Amino acid sequence: MTRDQGIAAAIHDEIERLILNGTWKPGQRIPTELELTARYDCARMTVHKALARLAERGLIVRRRRAGSFVAAPPAEQAVLTIGDFAEEAARTGQRYTHEILLRSEIPAPAGDFTTGEPLLLLHCLHRFDAVPAAWEERLIRIAAVPAVRTARFEREAPGTWLLRHVPWSQAEHEISAATAEAGVARRLNLRRGAALLCLRRRTWHGGGIVTDVRLSFPAERHRFTARFSATTEK
Amino acid sequence: MTRDQGIAAAIHDEIERLILNGTWKPGQRIPTELELTARYDCARMTVHKALARLAERGLIVRRRRAGSFVAAPPAEQAVLTIGDFAEEAARTGQRYTHEILLRSEIPAPAGDFTTGEPLLLLHCLHRFDAVPAAWEERLIRIAAVPAVRTARFEREAPGTWLLRHVPWSQAEHEISAATAEAGVARRLNLRRGAALLCLRRRTWHGGGIVTDVRLSFPAERHRFTARFSATTEK
DNA sequence: AGTGATTTGTTCGTATGTATT
DNA sequence: GAATACATACGAACAAATCAC
């Protein structure tokens, strides 16, 4: 057994290894809690904890009376981390700046918002080492974050500011590609028709939508990476 | 308390709600296990289980002696599900077909593979209702999946076939945008220079790389969507 | 159709260890 | 070093699901 973070963790890891390297194959039934209790010479609760964690992570499926089974490999999934700009720049040693190019209060158009309610519309250009890196168009529902009216977004970009002011929200992301039309191309210093990587994120909090943001990245300068593994640490 | 899946689950859900709706704010210390034990009139182990799960999900941070605290809202994360083509088509009621346009054994170029070892190179066109939907270029390390030599990929696309033959692998994904060069444009029936949404996925199993695939989607016809919420069920 | 046995699910109470203040 | 609060493990009991007869 590998880690000495405890017996349960060790059992968990060992069984995980057996599944990942194919010793225990999908669909195969694994020993019962009692058998494992004997094998590892520990309490049933300890085995149970290890198996419960494996089940939670989707490596095994448990059915009362029937037993525990190695799960079918999952549909491809990836955990995408969409970093904060400032953070990302810091990681790569670049200097990050942003500039608010438009700020206006408008009534909500038809769509996700309640039509007519007051929104704040922002256009923001993000730069890494003075080179345009992303173009942001954002709508914020003022009623959801009244403080936004007085925020100047000088030190922090709107996204970072919101993260601090609307904790623990839900979000929906959409990643797509597009060709740059004239306005965006000019802002990002690209030719018209250049490929863009686009991220749209809508964020909700407590049932109501808070913000709807569209980010456009020059294709050569940005990509999203994600690692999926059943072995995800922690 | 909401669900009657057990006391621990109910406590977990209630605390989650308090955090999500902002009653308990980031950084704030939450009651000790003993206090919660009293409040919910249950055993400390039951409370512990609920808190352990919340900690695992990242909603709280636990420090010995210091107590448990509401975590800072996470960096934006999204769980991206990259569906199987056949599956996706079935969901939208379209007819899915694929066609292998190239199949050849080549020695590995420098890169992720051990230079010179035998690989299978595949080009595959995916269609939804006869319209080109994705262009796939794939390398498979033959030593990792010997059975691939005899596979014809007539009924199943290479990706689906591999999923069944190499269970429980790890993968790394990269999403980017690009403009179509002549070859891909022709395959996908696009103009040269059209925007593409690109997905590169490298898959490992048991330490060794198994396959490296690049998928190109016409920008207008495909997007990735992902929902993130701290409230993720299960 | 029903009964009993098996297996997992949940909780309880207790004990001990460990990190931090 | 002492107190605190979390971390882990043990053993026991009963509940719930379901398989086999």
Short mmCIF file of C-alpha atoms (C1' of nucleotides) in Angstrom, two decimals:
data_model
loop_
_atom_site.label_atom_id
_atom_site.label_comp_id
_atom_site.label_asym_id
_atom_site.label_seq_id
_atom_site.Cartn_x
_atom_site.Cartn_y
_atom_site.Cartn_z
CA MET A 1 0.00 0.00 0.00
CA THR A 2 1.31 3.36 -1.00
CA ARG A 3 0.45 6.41 0.98
CA ASP A 4 0.43 6.36 4.72
CA GLN A 5 -2.35 8.93 4.92
CA GLY A 6 -4.36 6.20 6.56
CA ILE A 7 -5.65 2.74 5.96
CA ALA A 8 -8.76 3.85 4.09
CA ALA A 9 -6.76 5.98 1.70
CA ALA A 10 -4.31 3.16 1.07
CA ILE A 11 -7.10 0.71 0.27
CA HIS A 12 -8.70 3.29 -1.98
CA ASP A 13 -5.47 3.84 -3.86
CA GLU A 14 -4.69 0.18 -4.26
CA ILE A 15 -8.10 -0.63 -5.68
CA GLU A 16 -7.89 2.39 -7.93
CA ARG A 17 -4.63 1.08 -9.28
CA LEU A 18 -6.15 -2.34 -9.94
CA ILE A 19 -8.92 -0.70 -11.94
CA LEU A 20 -6.77 1.76 -13.83
CA ASN A 21 -4.22 -0.77 -14.95
CA GLY A 22 -6.92 -3.16 -16.05
CA THR A 23 -6.38 -5.93 -13.52
CA TRP A 24 -9.99 -5.45 -12.54
CA LYS A 25 -11.97 -4.91 -15.71
CA PRO A 26 -15.15 -2.90 -16.30
CA GLY A 27 -18.22 -4.83 -15.27
CA GLN A 28 -16.26 -7.19 -13.08
CA ARG A 29 -17.48 -7.72 -9.59
CA ILE A 30 -15.02 -6.81 -6.88
CA PRO A 31 -14.73 -8.47 -3.46
CA THR A 32 -17.37 -7.64 -0.89
CA GLU A 33 -16.70 -5.29 1.95
CA LEU A 34 -16.36 -8.26 4.26
CA GLU A 35 -13.81 -9.98 2.06
CA LEU A 36 -11.79 -6.78 1.84
CA THR A 37 -12.11 -6.35 5.58
CA ALA A 38 -10.43 -9.73 5.95
CA ARG A 39 -7.82 -9.07 3.30
CA TYR A 40 -6.70 -5.77 4.79
CA ASP A 41 -7.34 -6.82 8.36
CA CYS A 42 -9.29 -3.74 9.32
CA ALA A 43 -12.79 -2.68 10.23
CA ARG A 44 -15.61 -2.80 7.72
CA MET A 45 -16.17 0.95 8.12
CA THR A 46 -12.66 1.54 6.87
CA VAL A 47 -13.20 -0.54 3.75
CA HIS A 48 -16.58 1.10 3.33
CA LYS A 49 -15.06 4.53 3.34
CA ALA A 50 -12.57 3.59 0.64
CA LEU A 51 -15.27 2.05 -1.54
CA ALA A 52 -17.66 4.94 -0.98
CA ARG A 53 -15.01 7.31 -2.25
CA LEU A 54 -14.34 5.17 -5.30
CA ALA A 55 -18.07 5.07 -6.00
CA GLU A 56 -18.31 8.84 -5.64
CA ARG A 57 -15.52 9.27 -8.15
CA GLY A 58 -17.29 6.95 -10.53
CA LEU A 59 -14.74 4.15 -10.65
CA ILE A 60 -17.07 1.60 -9.17
CA VAL A 61 -20.81 1.13 -8.99
CA ARG A 62 -22.34 -0.29 -5.86
CA ARG A 63 -25.61 -2.14 -5.58
CA ARG A 64 -27.05 -3.48 -2.41
CA ARG A 65 -27.12 -7.18 -2.18
CA ALA A 66 -25.55 -7.42 -5.64
CA GLY A 67 -22.09 -6.14 -4.75
CA SER A 68 -19.66 -3.60 -6.13
CA PHE A 69 -18.62 -3.53 -9.76
CA VAL A 70 -15.94 -1.81 -11.76
CA ALA A 71 -17.74 0.97 -13.63
CA ALA A 72 -17.74 1.40 -17.37
CA PRO A 73 -15.18 3.97 -18.46
CA PRO A 74 -16.75 7.37 -18.48
CA ALA A 75 -17.70 9.46 -21.44
CA GLU A 76 -14.82 11.77 -22.05
CA GLN A 77 -14.91 14.50 -19.53
CA ALA A 78 -12.56 17.29 -18.87
CA VAL A 79 -12.30 19.73 -16.05
CA LEU A 80 -11.56 23.03 -17.58
CA THR A 81 -10.04 25.69 -15.41
CA ILE A 82 -10.67 29.13 -16.74
CA GLY A 83 -8.12 31.21 -15.02
CA ASP A 84 -8.29 34.79 -14.04
CA PHE A 85 -6.35 36.99 -16.45
CA ALA A 86 -4.22 38.59 -13.80
CA GLU A 87 -3.41 35.19 -12.37
CA GLU A 88 -2.52 33.74 -15.72
CA ALA A 89 -0.26 36.63 -16.55
CA ALA A 90 1.48 36.32 -13.21
CA ARG A 91 2.09 32.64 -13.90
CA THR A 92 3.73 33.30 -17.23
CA GLY A 93 5.60 36.33 -15.98
CA GLN A 94 3.79 38.80 -18.19
CA ARG A 95 2.41 42.14 -17.29
CA TYR A 96 -1.35 42.30 -17.36
CA THR A 97 -3.37 45.44 -17.93
CA HIS A 98 -6.95 46.12 -18.83
CA GLU A 99 -8.80 49.08 -20.16
CA ILE A 100 -12.49 49.90 -20.00
CA LEU A 101 -13.48 51.22 -23.41
CA LEU A 102 -17.21 51.50 -22.91
CA ARG A 103 -19.41 51.78 -19.91
CA SER A 104 -23.09 52.53 -20.20
CA GLU A 105 -26.37 51.74 -18.55
CA ILE A 106 -28.91 50.28 -20.90
CA PRO A 107 -32.29 48.57 -20.60
CA ALA A 108 -32.09 44.80 -21.06
CA PRO A 109 -32.82 43.49 -24.53
CA ALA A 110 -34.91 40.36 -24.89
CA GLY A 111 -33.03 37.24 -23.87
CA ASP A 112 -31.83 35.90 -20.58
CA PHE A 113 -32.58 39.07 -18.71
CA THR A 114 -35.98 40.43 -17.86
CA THR A 115 -36.61 42.73 -20.79
CA GLY A 116 -36.11 46.37 -19.93
CA GLU A 117 -34.45 46.07 -16.54
CA PRO A 118 -31.32 48.18 -16.10
CA LEU A 119 -28.04 46.64 -17.13
CA LEU A 120 -24.49 47.82 -17.16
CA LEU A 121 -22.77 47.27 -20.49
CA LEU A 122 -18.99 47.14 -20.46
CA HIS A 123 -16.40 46.75 -23.16
CA CYS A 124 -12.97 45.87 -21.89
CA LEU A 125 -9.68 45.16 -23.59
CA HIS A 126 -7.19 42.89 -21.87
CA ARG A 127 -3.51 43.11 -22.64
CA PHE A 128 -0.52 40.95 -21.84
CA ASP A 129 2.69 42.94 -22.07
CA ALA A 130 0.82 45.65 -23.94
CA VAL A 131 -0.32 43.20 -26.64
CA PRO A 132 -4.11 42.79 -26.94
CA ALA A 133 -4.98 39.35 -25.58
CA ALA A 134 -8.74 39.38 -25.19
CA TRP A 135 -11.77 41.46 -25.98
CA GLU A 136 -14.59 41.42 -23.48
CA GLU A 137 -18.22 42.45 -23.88
CA ARG A 138 -20.14 42.15 -20.67
CA LEU A 139 -23.63 42.76 -19.38
CA ILE A 140 -24.26 43.01 -15.67
CA ARG A 141 -27.69 43.07 -14.07
CA ILE A 142 -27.50 46.06 -11.79
CA ALA A 143 -30.21 44.83 -9.45
CA ALA A 144 -28.13 41.73 -8.76
CA VAL A 145 -25.02 43.71 -7.82
CA PRO A 146 -26.00 47.27 -6.95
CA ALA A 147 -22.44 48.06 -5.93
CA VAL A 148 -21.44 47.78 -9.57
CA ARG A 149 -22.86 51.27 -10.17
CA THR A 150 -20.05 52.89 -8.28
CA ALA A 151 -17.29 50.45 -9.20
CA ARG A 152 -14.68 51.97 -11.48
CA PHE A 153 -12.82 48.77 -12.45
CA GLU A 154 -9.52 50.56 -12.43
CA ARG A 155 -7.51 48.20 -10.30
CA GLU A 156 -9.49 45.09 -11.07
CA ALA A 157 -11.07 43.90 -14.29
CA PRO A 158 -14.86 43.48 -14.15
CA GLY A 159 -14.61 39.68 -13.95
CA THR A 160 -12.27 39.72 -11.00
CA TRP A 161 -14.31 42.38 -9.28
CA LEU A 162 -17.50 40.35 -9.70
CA LEU A 163 -15.84 37.22 -8.39
CA ARG A 164 -15.18 39.06 -5.16
CA HIS A 165 -18.66 40.58 -4.94
CA VAL A 166 -20.87 37.67 -5.98
CA PRO A 167 -19.50 34.64 -4.25
CA TRP A 168 -20.47 31.07 -5.00
CA SER A 169 -22.44 31.43 -8.13
CA GLN A 170 -23.26 29.03 -10.89
CA ALA A 171 -22.09 29.48 -14.42
CA GLU A 172 -22.61 28.13 -17.88
CA HIS A 173 -19.80 28.22 -20.40
CA GLU A 174 -19.83 27.95 -24.10
CA ILE A 175 -16.68 27.72 -26.16
CA SER A 176 -16.80 28.36 -29.85
CA ALA A 177 -14.79 29.71 -32.74
CA ALA A 178 -15.60 32.62 -35.00
CA THR A 179 -14.04 34.93 -37.51
CA ALA A 180 -13.31 38.45 -36.39
CA GLU A 181 -15.59 41.13 -37.72
CA ALA A 182 -14.24 44.62 -38.16
CA GLY A 183 -14.78 46.06 -34.68
CA VAL A 184 -13.24 43.22 -32.73
CA ALA A 185 -10.45 42.83 -35.26
CA ARG A 186 -9.46 46.45 -34.76
CA ARG A 187 -9.47 46.14 -30.98
CA LEU A 188 -7.38 42.99 -31.04
CA ASN A 189 -5.13 44.27 -33.75
CA LEU A 190 -6.02 41.48 -36.16
CA ARG A 191 -7.01 41.25 -39.78
CA ARG A 192 -10.72 41.04 -40.46
CA GLY A 193 -11.64 37.38 -40.84
CA ALA A 194 -8.94 36.14 -38.47
CA ALA A 195 -9.98 33.18 -36.34
CA LEU A 196 -11.13 33.86 -32.78
CA LEU A 197 -11.58 31.55 -29.87
CA CYS A 198 -14.71 32.66 -28.06
CA LEU A 199 -15.89 32.03 -24.55
CA ARG A 200 -19.33 33.01 -23.41
CA ARG A 201 -20.10 32.73 -19.75
CA ARG A 202 -23.40 33.39 -18.08
CA THR A 203 -23.40 33.52 -14.34
CA TRP A 204 -26.30 33.09 -11.96
CA HIS A 205 -26.61 33.66 -8.27
CA GLY A 206 -29.56 32.71 -6.16
CA GLY A 207 -31.79 32.05 -9.13
CA GLY A 208 -31.20 35.29 -11.01
CA ILE A 209 -28.74 35.90 -13.79
CA VAL A 210 -25.92 38.20 -12.78
CA THR A 211 -23.74 38.66 -15.78
CA ASP A 212 -23.34 37.57 -19.37
CA VAL A 213 -19.88 37.93 -20.80
CA ARG A 214 -18.35 37.21 -24.18
CA LEU A 215 -14.61 36.95 -24.44
CA SER A 216 -12.80 36.77 -27.76
CA PHE A 217 -9.21 35.60 -28.00
CA PRO A 218 -6.94 35.71 -31.01
CA ALA A 219 -6.64 32.08 -32.11
CA GLU A 220 -2.85 31.97 -32.04
CA ARG A 221 -2.60 33.52 -28.63
CA HIS A 222 -4.92 31.46 -26.54
CA ARG A 223 -6.14 27.95 -25.94
CA PHE A 224 -7.95 26.16 -23.21
CA THR A 225 -6.36 23.10 -21.74
CA ALA A 226 -7.88 20.52 -19.51
CA ARG A 227 -6.67 17.30 -18.08
CA PHE A 228 -8.98 14.49 -17.35
CA SER A 229 -8.01 11.50 -15.40
CA ALA A 230 -9.79 9.13 -13.16
CA THR A 231 -6.68 9.47 -11.04
CA THR A 232 -7.37 13.10 -10.22
CA GLU A 233 -5.50 13.90 -7.07
CA LYS A 234 -7.47 14.88 -3.99
CA MET B 1 -33.72 19.66 5.87
CA THR B 2 -34.41 18.62 2.35
CA ARG B 3 -33.51 15.18 1.18
CA ASP B 4 -34.15 12.18 3.32
CA GLN B 5 -31.17 10.30 1.95
CA GLY B 6 -29.85 10.39 5.46
CA ILE B 7 -28.99 12.83 8.14
CA ALA B 8 -25.46 13.45 6.87
CA ALA B 9 -26.73 14.30 3.40
CA ALA B 10 -29.33 16.64 4.81
CA ILE B 11 -26.77 18.48 6.91
CA HIS B 12 -24.49 18.68 3.91
CA ASP B 13 -27.23 20.18 1.77
CA GLU B 14 -28.34 22.67 4.36
CA ILE B 15 -24.84 23.99 4.91
CA GLU B 16 -24.27 24.10 1.18
CA ARG B 17 -27.36 26.26 0.85
CA LEU B 18 -26.15 28.61 3.55
CA ILE B 19 -22.89 29.06 1.68
CA LEU B 20 -24.39 29.38 -1.77
CA ASN B 21 -26.95 31.97 -0.87
CA GLY B 22 -24.36 33.97 1.00
CA THR B 23 -25.69 33.58 4.54
CA TRP B 24 -22.28 32.21 5.41
CA LYS B 25 -19.70 34.30 3.63
CA PRO B 26 -16.27 33.34 2.32
CA GLY B 27 -13.68 33.33 5.07
CA GLN B 28 -16.27 33.09 7.78
CA ARG B 29 -15.78 30.45 10.40
CA ILE B 30 -18.57 27.94 10.66
CA PRO B 31 -19.70 26.15 13.83
CA THR B 32 -17.49 23.37 15.16
CA GLU B 33 -18.39 19.75 14.69
CA LEU B 34 -19.52 19.63 18.28
CA GLU B 35 -21.80 22.65 17.90
CA LEU B 36 -23.33 21.16 14.79
CA THR B 37 -23.69 17.84 16.58
CA ALA B 38 -25.80 19.65 19.14
CA ARG B 39 -27.76 21.67 16.61
CA TYR B 40 -28.77 18.65 14.54
CA ASP B 41 -28.96 16.31 17.50
CA CYS B 42 -26.88 13.57 15.96
CA ALA B 43 -23.51 11.91 16.35
CA ARG B 44 -20.32 13.76 15.66
CA MET B 45 -19.38 11.24 12.97
CA THR B 46 -22.48 12.20 11.05
CA VAL B 47 -21.59 15.86 11.10
CA HIS B 48 -18.02 14.95 10.24
CA LYS B 49 -19.14 13.08 7.16
CA ALA B 50 -21.14 16.05 5.92
CA LEU B 51 -18.26 18.47 6.51
CA ALA B 52 -15.71 16.13 4.96
CA ARG B 53 -17.78 16.03 1.81
CA LEU B 54 -18.13 19.80 1.71
CA ALA B 55 -14.38 20.11 2.15
CA GLU B 56 -13.78 17.63 -0.65
CA ARG B 57 -16.00 19.67 -2.94
CA GLY B 58 -14.11 22.78 -2.03
CA LEU B 59 -16.90 24.72 -0.35
CA ILE B 60 -15.19 24.77 3.00
CA VAL B 61 -11.63 24.58 4.20
CA ARG B 62 -10.83 22.72 7.38
CA ARG B 63 -7.90 23.42 9.66
CA ARG B 64 -7.13 21.48 12.76
CA ARG B 65 -7.57 23.33 15.94
CA ALA B 66 -8.58 26.44 13.99
CA GLY B 67 -11.96 25.26 12.75
CA SER B 68 -13.78 25.08 9.42
CA PHE B 69 -14.15 28.09 7.15
CA VAL B 70 -16.19 28.93 4.11
CA ALA B 71 -13.79 28.71 1.19
CA ALA B 72 -13.07 31.54 -1.20
CA PRO B 73 -15.09 31.21 -4.38
CA PRO B 74 -13.19 29.04 -6.78
CA ALA B 75 -11.38 30.12 -9.87
CA GLU B 76 -13.82 29.56 -12.67
CA GLN B 77 -13.98 25.91 -13.42
CA ALA B 78 -16.10 24.03 -15.82
CA VAL B 79 -16.68 20.38 -16.34
CA LEU B 80 -16.68 19.80 -20.01
CA THR B 81 -18.30 16.69 -21.30
CA ILE B 82 -16.99 15.74 -24.67
CA GLY B 83 -19.61 13.47 -26.01
CA ASP B 84 -19.26 10.61 -28.36
CA PHE B 85 -20.34 11.58 -31.88
CA ALA B 86 -22.82 8.78 -32.25
CA GLU B 87 -24.32 9.66 -28.90
CA GLU B 88 -24.58 13.31 -29.71
CA ALA B 89 -26.24 12.60 -33.02
CA ALA B 90 -28.72 10.29 -31.37
CA ARG B 91 -29.59 13.02 -28.91
CA THR B 92 -30.32 15.55 -31.60
CA GLY B 93 -32.08 13.05 -33.81
CA GLN B 94 -29.52 13.22 -36.58
CA ARG B 95 -28.00 10.40 -38.51
CA TYR B 96 -24.33 9.91 -37.82
CA THR B 97 -21.87 8.33 -40.21
CA HIS B 98 -18.13 8.24 -40.43
CA GLU B 99 -15.69 7.40 -43.15
CA ILE B 100 -12.05 6.36 -42.90
CA LEU B 101 -10.18 8.26 -45.59
CA LEU B 102 -6.66 7.23 -44.71
CA ARG B 103 -5.17 4.37 -42.82
CA SER B 104 -1.46 3.72 -42.75
CA GLU B 105 1.24 2.44 -40.48
CA ILE B 106 4.06 4.88 -39.99
CA PRO B 107 7.05 5.21 -37.68
CA ALA B 108 6.54 7.75 -34.93
CA PRO B 109 7.87 11.23 -35.56
CA ALA B 110 9.63 13.04 -32.74
CA GLY B 111 7.23 14.22 -30.07
CA ASP B 112 5.13 12.47 -27.49
CA PHE B 113 5.81 9.03 -28.90
CA THR B 114 9.06 7.14 -28.78
CA THR B 115 10.61 8.15 -32.06
CA GLY B 116 10.35 5.44 -34.69
CA GLU B 117 7.93 3.07 -32.99
CA PRO B 118 5.06 1.89 -35.17
CA LEU B 119 1.93 4.00 -35.20
CA LEU B 120 -1.34 3.78 -36.99
CA LEU B 121 -2.33 7.01 -38.71
CA LEU B 122 -6.01 7.53 -39.44
CA HIS B 123 -7.94 10.25 -41.16
CA CYS B 124 -11.64 10.14 -40.54
CA LEU B 125 -14.52 12.31 -41.61
CA HIS B 126 -17.59 12.52 -39.40
CA ARG B 127 -20.95 13.46 -40.83
CA PHE B 128 -24.26 14.43 -39.32
CA ASP B 129 -27.09 13.87 -41.78
CA ALA B 130 -24.52 13.58 -44.57
CA VAL B 131 -23.09 17.05 -43.78
CA PRO B 132 -19.42 17.05 -42.75
CA ALA B 133 -19.29 17.81 -39.04
CA ALA B 134 -15.75 17.02 -37.99
CA TRP B 135 -12.39 16.10 -39.42
CA GLU B 136 -10.24 13.75 -37.41
CA GLU B 137 -6.52 13.07 -37.64
CA ARG B 138 -5.41 10.39 -35.25
CA LEU B 139 -2.28 8.58 -34.26
CA ILE B 140 -2.49 5.34 -32.32
CA ARG B 141 0.47 3.60 -30.75
CA ILE B 142 0.13 0.06 -31.99
CA ALA B 143 2.08 -1.47 -29.12
CA ALA B 144 -0.45 -0.02 -26.70
CA VAL B 145 -3.43 -1.52 -28.51
CA PRO B 146 -2.28 -4.39 -30.72
CA ALA B 147 -5.86 -5.24 -31.62
CA VAL B 148 -6.03 -1.99 -33.56
CA ARG B 149 -4.12 -3.66 -36.40
CA THR B 150 -7.08 -5.78 -37.33
CA ALA B 151 -9.81 -3.31 -36.45
CA ARG B 152 -11.65 -1.99 -39.49
CA PHE B 153 -13.59 0.84 -37.83
CA GLU B 154 -16.57 0.20 -40.03
CA ARG B 155 -19.27 0.06 -37.42
CA GLU B 156 -17.55 2.21 -34.86
CA ALA B 157 -15.46 5.31 -35.27
CA PRO B 158 -11.88 4.99 -34.00
CA GLY B 159 -12.60 7.02 -30.88
CA THR B 160 -15.52 4.88 -29.82
CA TRP B 161 -13.63 1.71 -30.62
CA LEU B 162 -10.70 2.83 -28.48
CA LEU B 163 -12.95 3.76 -25.60
CA ARG B 164 -14.10 0.16 -25.50
CA HIS B 165 -10.63 -1.32 -25.84
CA VAL B 166 -8.59 0.92 -23.57
CA PRO B 167 -10.66 1.51 -20.51
CA TRP B 168 -9.89 3.94 -17.76
CA SER B 169 -7.29 6.07 -19.35
CA GLN B 170 -6.14 9.60 -18.67
CA ALA B 171 -6.44 12.33 -21.18
CA GLU B 172 -5.29 15.85 -21.82
CA HIS B 173 -7.43 18.17 -23.87
CA GLU B 174 -6.61 21.35 -25.66
CA ILE B 175 -9.23 23.51 -27.29
CA SER B 176 -8.18 26.13 -29.77
CA ALA B 177 -9.32 27.94 -32.86
CA ALA B 178 -7.69 28.03 -36.26
CA THR B 179 -8.34 28.93 -39.84
CA ALA B 180 -8.89 26.08 -42.24
CA GLU B 181 -6.06 25.37 -44.63
CA ALA B 182 -6.84 23.88 -48.00
CA GLY B 183 -6.94 20.17 -47.14
CA VAL B 184 -9.21 20.42 -44.15
CA ALA B 185 -11.39 23.01 -45.83
CA ARG B 186 -12.02 20.65 -48.71
CA ARG B 187 -12.90 17.77 -46.42
CA LEU B 188 -15.29 19.86 -44.39
CA ASN B 189 -16.71 21.62 -47.40
CA LEU B 190 -15.62 25.06 -46.22
CA ARG B 191 -13.85 27.99 -47.77
CA ARG B 192 -10.16 28.23 -47.11
CA GLY B 193 -9.63 30.51 -44.16
CA ALA B 194 -12.91 29.62 -42.48
CA ALA B 195 -12.75 29.46 -38.70
CA LEU B 196 -12.36 26.05 -37.09
CA LEU B 197 -12.86 24.96 -33.53
CA CYS B 198 -10.12 22.47 -32.76
CA LEU B 199 -9.85 19.84 -30.07
CA ARG B 200 -6.66 17.94 -29.48
CA ARG B 201 -6.78 15.04 -27.11
CA ARG B 202 -3.89 12.91 -26.01
CA THR B 203 -4.72 9.78 -24.11
CA TRP B 204 -2.50 7.75 -21.83
CA HIS B 205 -2.97 4.38 -20.25
CA GLY B 206 -0.70 2.82 -17.69
CA GLY B 207 2.05 5.35 -18.22
CA GLY B 208 2.27 5.12 -21.99
CA ILE B 209 0.59 7.33 -24.53
CA VAL B 210 -2.10 5.54 -26.49
CA THR B 211 -3.48 7.99 -28.98
CA ASP B 212 -3.17 11.56 -30.10
CA VAL B 213 -6.15 12.94 -31.95
CA ARG B 214 -6.94 16.28 -33.52
CA LEU B 215 -10.53 17.09 -34.30
CA SER B 216 -11.55 20.10 -36.35
CA PHE B 217 -15.09 21.40 -36.34
CA PRO B 218 -16.60 24.06 -38.57
CA ALA B 219 -17.05 27.05 -36.29
CA GLU B 220 -20.73 27.53 -37.04
CA ARG B 221 -21.58 23.91 -36.51
CA HIS B 222 -20.06 23.10 -33.18
CA ARG B 223 -19.44 24.48 -29.74
CA PHE B 224 -18.51 23.05 -26.39
CA THR B 225 -20.74 23.79 -23.48
CA ALA B 226 -20.07 23.26 -19.85
CA ARG B 227 -21.94 24.08 -16.73
CA PHE B 228 -20.21 24.84 -13.54
CA SER B 229 -21.94 25.05 -10.27
CA ALA B 230 -20.89 24.40 -6.77
CA THR B 231 -24.30 22.79 -6.49
CA THR B 232 -23.38 19.97 -8.84
CA GLU B 233 -25.60 17.08 -8.01
CA LYS B 234 -23.98 13.84 -6.82
"C1'" DA C 1 -45.50 -14.67 -4.60
"C1'" DG C 2 -43.03 -14.79 -0.59
"C1'" DT C 3 -39.25 -15.67 2.52
"C1'" DG C 4 -34.68 -15.62 3.96
"C1'" DA C 5 -29.96 -14.51 3.17
"C1'" DT C 6 -26.62 -11.46 1.50
"C1'" DT C 7 -24.59 -7.04 0.73
"C1'" DT C 8 -24.38 -2.35 1.00
"C1'" DG C 9 -25.94 2.16 3.55
"C1'" DT C 10 -26.18 4.83 7.55
"C1'" DT C 11 -25.73 5.94 12.05
"C1'" DC C 12 -24.13 5.55 16.82
"C1'" DG C 13 -20.63 5.72 20.47
"C1'" DT C 14 -15.97 5.51 21.63
"C1'" DA C 15 -11.08 5.83 21.33
"C1'" DT C 16 -6.85 7.59 19.83
"C1'" DG C 17 -3.88 10.40 17.00
"C1'" DT C 18 -2.25 14.88 15.30
"C1'" DA C 19 -1.76 19.58 14.12
"C1'" DT C 20 -2.24 24.22 15.86
"C1'" DT C 21 -2.86 27.80 19.00
"C1'" DG D 1 3.15 21.82 27.63
"C1'" DA D 2 -1.93 22.08 27.61
"C1'" DA D 3 -6.16 22.65 25.36
"C1'" DT D 4 -8.70 22.57 21.24
"C1'" DA D 5 -10.67 20.83 17.09
"C1'" DC D 6 -10.16 18.09 13.33
"C1'" DA D 7 -8.76 13.14 11.43
"C1'" DT D 8 -9.13 8.46 11.47
"C1'" DA D 9 -10.28 4.04 13.02
"C1'" DC D 10 -12.91 0.49 15.59
"C1'" DG D 11 -17.07 -2.26 16.59
"C1'" DA D 12 -21.90 -2.73 16.72
"C1'" DA D 13 -26.48 -2.26 15.22
"C1'" DC D 14 -30.13 -1.79 12.20
"C1'" DA D 15 -32.17 -0.35 7.68
"C1'" DA D 16 -32.84 -1.00 2.88
"C1'" DA D 17 -32.38 -3.28 -1.30
"C1'" DT D 18 -32.30 -7.30 -3.94
"C1'" DC D 19 -31.00 -11.89 -5.25
"C1'" DA D 20 -31.97 -16.84 -4.89
"C1'" DC D 21 -34.73 -20.29 -3.76
#
